[in-house]
C-alpha cells in the first residue's frame, strides 16, 4: 500500500465530514476515491483531493444543492455557476424579507400588549393623539352592528382569505380594525364600512391607505358587545365638548385573549373618532 493513500476514515476526519458523506459523494460522482482495494473494496484518497472537497463545501455554503453542484462540476460551465448563485441570492433576499416581516409582526404584537397594559380605564372617553398608521382592507359584506359577532366573523374570514391570496401570513390579521363612514357616524347611523389590518409601517407589495396622525376621541372597551353603546357614548362626548368629527369612526382590536375563553372572542378594543376643534 502506497504511503500517499489516505483511508476513507482518515479522509473524513481531516475534512470534518462523515464517512457516509464521502460514500454519497462517490455515488454521485462528486468525488471518486483515488484507489479502491480490489479485495477489501476499501476506499482510499489522496491529500490532493482535499481541494475538491473544499470546493464542494464552498458551494454547499453558498446554498447550492448536491444535485446543482453535480451538474456544475460535470459541465464545467462558469456561466451556470453564476446563474445558480444569482437565483440563490434572490432566494436569500426573499428569506430576509420574510424574516423582516415576521420581526415587524413580533414588534407590533409586543407594542399592542404594552398598549393594553398601559391603557386607560375602560368606559371613559378621552382625547388621545394617535400617530400615523397604515391600513389595508376590504368593504364589509355584513352589517355586524346589527347582526352581531357572527357577521364580524364572516367578514374577518373574507379579509384573511384576501391577505393569504396576496401572500401574507394570517398573523397580520390579528391587528384588525373596522370603520363607519364619517357621514353615517355624524348621523348616528351604525353601518359597517370596511374591515382592515392596522400597521405602523408600510407592508411591501400591499396597497395601503394612510390614517394621518390626529387627535382622536377614544374609548377602551373589553367586549365586542359593548361597542354599539360605546359609539353612542363617543358621539355624545363630541357634541358635549363641541368637537367636530373629522373622519371615519374606527374600531381597533388592541389584543385578544382567547386562551382564557375558547368559546368566543375575548377582544380588548380601542374605539375612536378623529376630531377637530371649532
Short mmCIF file of C-alpha atoms in Angstrom, two decimals:
data_model
loop_
_atom_site.label_atom_id
_atom_site.label_comp_id
_atom_site.label_asym_id
_atom_site.label_seq_id
_atom_site.Cartn_x
_atom_site.Cartn_y
_atom_site.Cartn_z
CA UNK A 1 0.00 0.00 0.00
CA UNK A 2 1.46 3.35 -1.03
CA UNK A 3 2.05 5.89 1.73
CA UNK A 4 0.18 8.58 -0.19
CA UNK A 5 -3.15 6.77 0.16
CA UNK A 6 -5.48 8.12 2.86
CA UNK A 7 -8.14 5.78 4.22
CA UNK A 8 -11.76 6.87 3.93
CA UNK A 9 -11.98 7.17 7.71
CA UNK A 10 -8.92 9.43 7.90
CA UNK A 11 -10.11 11.48 4.90
CA UNK A 12 -13.44 12.04 6.63
CA UNK A 13 -11.72 13.00 9.88
CA UNK A 14 -9.29 15.57 8.46
CA UNK A 15 -12.03 17.22 6.39
CA UNK A 16 -14.66 17.18 9.14
CA UNK A 17 -17.21 15.17 7.18
CA UNK A 18 -18.69 11.75 7.78
CA UNK A 19 -17.72 8.51 6.08
CA UNK A 20 -21.32 8.32 4.84
CA UNK A 21 -20.87 11.72 3.16
CA UNK A 22 -17.79 10.53 1.27
CA UNK A 23 -19.64 7.41 0.15
CA UNK A 24 -22.51 9.60 -1.09
CA UNK A 25 -20.08 11.83 -2.99
CA UNK A 26 -18.66 8.69 -4.60
CA UNK A 27 -22.13 7.51 -5.67
CA UNK A 28 -22.92 10.94 -7.16
CA UNK A 29 -19.53 11.18 -8.93
CA UNK A 30 -18.72 14.31 -6.96
CA UNK A 31 -15.55 12.83 -5.51
CA UNK A 32 -14.33 9.39 -6.55
CA UNK A 33 -11.75 7.56 -4.42
CA UNK A 34 -8.25 7.64 -5.88
CA UNK A 35 -7.93 3.92 -5.24
CA UNK A 36 -10.23 1.06 -4.25
CA UNK A 37 -8.68 -2.08 -2.83
CA UNK A 38 -9.78 -4.92 -5.17
CA UNK A 39 -10.08 -7.40 -2.33
CA UNK A 40 -11.49 -5.40 0.58
CA UNK A 41 -13.26 -2.78 -1.60
CA UNK A 42 -12.00 -0.21 0.86
CA UNK A 43 -11.78 3.35 -0.48
CA UNK A 44 -8.61 5.42 -0.39
CA UNK A 45 -7.98 9.06 -1.24
CA UNK A 46 -5.02 11.39 -1.74
CA UNK A 47 -4.24 14.66 0.00
CA UNK A 48 -4.65 16.48 -3.32
CA UNK A 49 -8.36 15.58 -3.30
CA UNK A 50 -8.90 17.93 -0.35
CA UNK A 51 -9.17 20.74 -2.91
CA UNK A 52 -12.21 19.06 -4.46
CA UNK A 53 -13.80 18.58 -1.05
CA UNK A 54 -13.13 22.24 -0.25
CA UNK A 55 -14.87 23.27 -3.47
CA UNK A 56 -17.91 21.11 -2.68
CA UNK A 57 -18.08 22.53 0.85
CA UNK A 58 -17.81 26.08 -0.52
CA UNK A 59 -20.67 25.52 -2.96
CA UNK A 60 -22.80 24.00 -0.21
CA UNK A 61 -22.15 27.05 1.98
CA UNK A 62 -23.42 29.19 -0.89
CA UNK A 63 -26.69 27.29 -0.68
CA UNK A 64 -26.26 25.04 -3.69
CA UNK A 65 -27.77 21.57 -3.55
CA UNK A 66 -25.68 18.47 -4.22
CA UNK A 67 -27.56 17.99 -7.49
CA UNK A 68 -26.69 21.53 -8.57
CA UNK A 69 -23.06 21.00 -7.57
CA UNK A 70 -23.01 17.75 -9.52
CA UNK A 71 -24.30 19.48 -12.68
CA UNK A 72 -21.84 22.35 -12.35
CA UNK A 73 -18.82 20.10 -11.84
CA UNK A 74 -19.83 17.78 -14.65
CA UNK A 75 -20.47 20.60 -17.12
CA UNK A 76 -17.52 22.75 -16.04
CA UNK A 77 -19.57 25.83 -17.01
CA UNK A 78 -18.79 29.06 -15.17
CA UNK A 79 -21.95 30.72 -16.56
CA UNK A 80 -24.06 28.02 -14.94
CA UNK A 81 -22.41 28.72 -11.58
CA UNK A 82 -23.21 32.42 -11.91
CA UNK A 83 -26.83 31.69 -12.85
CA UNK A 84 -27.33 29.38 -9.87
CA UNK A 85 -25.73 31.86 -7.47
CA UNK A 86 -27.95 34.67 -8.81
CA UNK A 87 -31.00 32.55 -8.04
CA UNK A 88 -29.64 31.77 -4.58
CA UNK A 89 -29.07 35.47 -3.97
CA UNK A 90 -32.70 36.31 -4.77
CA UNK A 91 -33.87 33.40 -2.62
CA UNK A 92 -31.84 34.71 0.31
CA UNK A 93 -33.22 38.22 -0.19
CA UNK A 94 -36.75 36.78 -0.13
CA UNK A 95 -35.97 34.92 3.09
CA UNK A 96 -34.63 38.15 4.59
CA UNK A 97 -37.81 39.98 3.58
CA UNK A 98 -39.88 37.25 5.20
CA UNK A 99 -37.83 37.40 8.41
CA UNK A 100 -38.09 41.21 8.48
CA UNK A 101 -41.86 40.97 8.08
CA UNK A 102 -42.06 38.47 10.95
CA UNK A 103 -39.85 40.70 13.10
CA UNK A 104 -42.23 43.60 12.42
CA UNK A 105 -45.15 41.39 13.42
CA UNK A 106 -43.43 40.49 16.69
CA UNK A 107 -42.71 44.17 17.37
CA UNK A 108 -46.35 45.05 16.63
CA UNK A 109 -47.59 42.32 18.97
CA UNK A 110 -45.33 43.50 21.79
CA UNK A 111 -46.49 47.09 21.24
CA UNK A 112 -50.15 46.04 21.40
CA UNK A 113 -49.61 44.16 24.66
CA UNK A 114 -47.83 47.18 26.14
CA UNK A 115 -50.66 49.42 24.92
CA UNK A 116 -53.15 47.09 26.60
CA UNK A 117 -51.25 47.13 29.89
CA UNK A 118 -50.97 50.92 29.87
CA UNK A 119 -54.43 51.70 28.53
CA UNK A 120 -56.85 53.97 30.42
CA UNK A 121 -59.74 52.59 32.38
CA UNK A 122 -62.46 51.11 30.17
CA UNK A 123 -65.64 53.06 29.55
CA UNK A 124 -64.13 56.55 29.91
CA UNK A 125 -63.93 58.92 26.93
CA UNK A 126 -60.73 60.88 26.49
CA UNK A 127 -58.72 62.84 23.94
CA UNK A 128 -55.73 61.00 22.56
CA UNK A 129 -53.10 61.86 19.96
CA UNK A 130 -52.50 58.87 17.67
CA UNK A 131 -49.58 58.76 15.26
CA UNK A 132 -49.80 57.99 11.56
CA UNK A 133 -50.95 54.47 10.73
CA UNK A 134 -51.34 52.40 7.59
CA UNK A 135 -54.33 50.22 6.79
CA UNK A 136 -55.30 47.72 4.14
CA UNK A 137 -58.77 46.27 3.95
CA UNK A 138 -61.88 45.30 2.08
CA UNK A 139 -65.50 46.52 2.18
CA UNK A 140 -67.70 44.85 4.77
CA UNK A 141 -70.30 42.45 3.38
CA UNK A 142 -72.17 42.09 6.67
CA UNK A 143 -73.58 44.77 8.93
CA UNK A 144 -72.35 43.30 12.19
CA UNK A 145 -73.55 46.33 14.13
CA UNK A 146 -76.99 44.88 13.52
CA UNK A 147 -76.15 41.18 13.05
CA UNK A 148 -73.67 40.85 15.92
CA UNK A 149 -70.43 38.90 16.18
CA UNK A 150 -71.42 36.32 13.54
CA UNK A 151 -71.36 38.97 10.81
CA UNK A 152 -67.98 40.19 12.04
CA UNK A 153 -66.56 36.66 11.94
CA UNK A 154 -67.68 36.22 8.34
CA UNK A 155 -66.08 39.49 7.23
CA UNK A 156 -62.88 38.62 9.12
CA UNK A 157 -62.67 35.33 7.20
CA UNK A 158 -63.02 37.25 3.92
CA UNK A 159 -60.21 39.61 4.95
CA UNK A 160 -57.94 36.72 5.88
CA UNK A 161 -58.65 34.96 2.60
CA UNK A 162 -57.72 38.15 0.76
CA UNK A 163 -54.46 38.51 2.70
CA UNK A 164 -53.48 34.88 2.10
CA UNK A 165 -54.10 35.29 -1.65
CA UNK A 166 -51.69 38.22 -1.54
CA UNK A 167 -49.04 36.03 0.07
CA UNK A 168 -49.33 37.40 3.61
CA UNK A 169 -49.41 35.33 6.77
CA UNK A 170 -52.58 35.12 8.85
CA UNK A 171 -50.73 36.78 11.73
CA UNK A 172 -51.24 40.15 10.04
CA UNK A 173 -54.97 39.89 10.67
CA UNK A 174 -54.56 39.83 14.45
CA UNK A 175 -54.30 43.65 14.49
CA UNK A 176 -57.60 44.21 12.78
CA UNK A 177 -59.97 47.15 12.65
CA UNK A 178 -63.34 48.19 11.29
CA UNK A 179 -64.84 51.52 10.28
CA UNK A 180 -68.03 53.51 9.90
CA UNK A 181 -68.17 56.29 7.30
CA UNK A 182 -67.96 59.86 8.60
CA UNK A 183 -71.31 60.69 7.01
CA UNK A 184 -73.01 57.84 8.87
CA UNK A 185 -71.36 58.46 12.23
CA UNK A 186 -72.38 62.14 12.09
CA UNK A 187 -75.99 60.98 11.76
CA UNK A 188 -75.59 58.39 14.49
CA UNK A 189 -76.06 55.54 11.98
CA UNK A 190 -74.08 52.39 12.76
CA UNK A 191 -73.34 50.87 9.35
CA UNK A 192 -70.16 48.84 8.86
CA UNK A 193 -67.95 50.24 6.07
CA UNK A 194 -64.57 48.44 5.89
CA UNK A 195 -62.64 45.76 7.73
CA UNK A 196 -58.85 46.09 7.60
CA UNK A 197 -55.48 45.47 9.18
CA UNK A 198 -53.52 48.17 11.01
CA UNK A 199 -49.78 48.67 10.73
CA UNK A 200 -47.33 51.30 11.94
CA UNK A 201 -45.38 50.88 8.70
CA UNK A 202 -45.97 50.06 5.06
CA UNK A 203 -46.18 46.39 4.14
CA UNK A 204 -44.33 45.52 0.96
CA UNK A 205 -46.45 44.92 -2.16
CA UNK A 206 -49.69 45.84 -0.39
CA UNK A 207 -51.70 48.92 -1.44
CA UNK A 208 -52.19 50.64 1.91
CA UNK A 209 -54.08 53.78 2.89
CA UNK A 210 -52.76 56.28 5.39
CA UNK A 211 -54.59 57.38 8.51
CA UNK A 212 -52.91 60.66 9.31
CA UNK A 213 -51.75 61.49 12.80
CA UNK A 214 -54.52 63.35 14.59
CA UNK A 215 -56.40 63.96 17.79
CA UNK A 216 -58.99 61.28 18.46
CA UNK A 217 -61.74 60.92 20.97
CA UNK A 218 -61.13 57.39 22.25
CA UNK A 219 -62.84 54.85 24.44
CA UNK A 220 -61.46 51.49 25.55
CA UNK A 221 -63.78 48.51 25.78
CA UNK A 222 -63.30 44.94 26.97
CA UNK A 223 -66.05 43.36 24.89
CA UNK A 224 -67.37 43.40 21.31
CA UNK A 225 -70.88 43.53 22.72
CA UNK A 226 -70.14 46.93 24.30
CA UNK A 227 -69.19 48.61 21.02
CA UNK A 228 -72.61 49.88 19.92
CA UNK A 229 -73.22 51.68 23.20
CA UNK A 230 -69.61 52.84 23.21
CA UNK A 231 -70.04 54.53 19.82
CA UNK A 232 -73.07 56.43 21.10
CA UNK A 233 -71.04 57.49 24.10
CA UNK A 234 -68.27 58.84 21.85
CA UNK A 235 -70.79 60.82 19.79
CA UNK A 236 -72.34 62.34 22.92
CA UNK A 237 -68.87 63.26 24.19
CA UNK A 238 -68.07 65.04 20.90
CA UNK A 239 -71.31 67.01 20.98
CA UNK A 240 -70.92 67.94 24.64
CA UNK A 241 -67.42 69.35 24.03
CA UNK A 242 -68.19 70.91 20.63
CA UNK A 243 -65.73 68.68 18.78
CA UNK A 244 -66.26 68.36 15.02
CA UNK A 245 -66.00 64.84 13.61
CA UNK A 246 -63.07 64.90 11.16
CA UNK A 247 -63.18 61.45 9.59
CA UNK A 248 -64.40 57.87 9.72
CA UNK A 249 -65.05 56.14 13.03
CA UNK A 250 -62.51 53.38 13.71
CA UNK A 251 -62.59 50.34 15.94
CA UNK A 252 -59.18 48.78 16.66
CA UNK A 253 -58.66 45.37 18.22
CA UNK A 254 -55.73 46.06 20.56
CA UNK A 255 -55.39 42.43 21.60
CA UNK A 256 -57.31 39.20 22.12
CA UNK A 257 -57.13 36.75 24.99
CA UNK A 258 -58.96 33.74 23.62
CA UNK A 259 -56.60 31.48 25.56
CA UNK A 260 -58.68 32.32 28.62
CA UNK A 261 -62.06 31.70 26.97
CA UNK A 262 -62.11 29.45 23.92
CA UNK A 263 -65.88 29.71 23.46
CA UNK A 264 -65.77 33.22 21.92
CA UNK A 265 -63.51 36.13 21.02
CA UNK A 266 -62.30 38.00 24.06
CA UNK A 267 -61.34 41.32 22.49
CA UNK A 268 -59.91 44.48 24.03
CA UNK A 269 -60.95 47.39 21.81
CA UNK A 270 -59.99 50.99 21.28
CA UNK A 271 -62.83 52.78 19.51
CA UNK A 272 -62.01 56.21 18.14
CA UNK A 273 -63.28 59.20 16.22
CA UNK A 274 -60.90 61.79 14.72
CA UNK A 275 -61.90 65.29 15.77
CA UNK A 276 -61.07 68.92 15.13
CA UNK A 277 -61.85 71.87 17.31
CA UNK A 278 -64.09 74.80 16.44
#
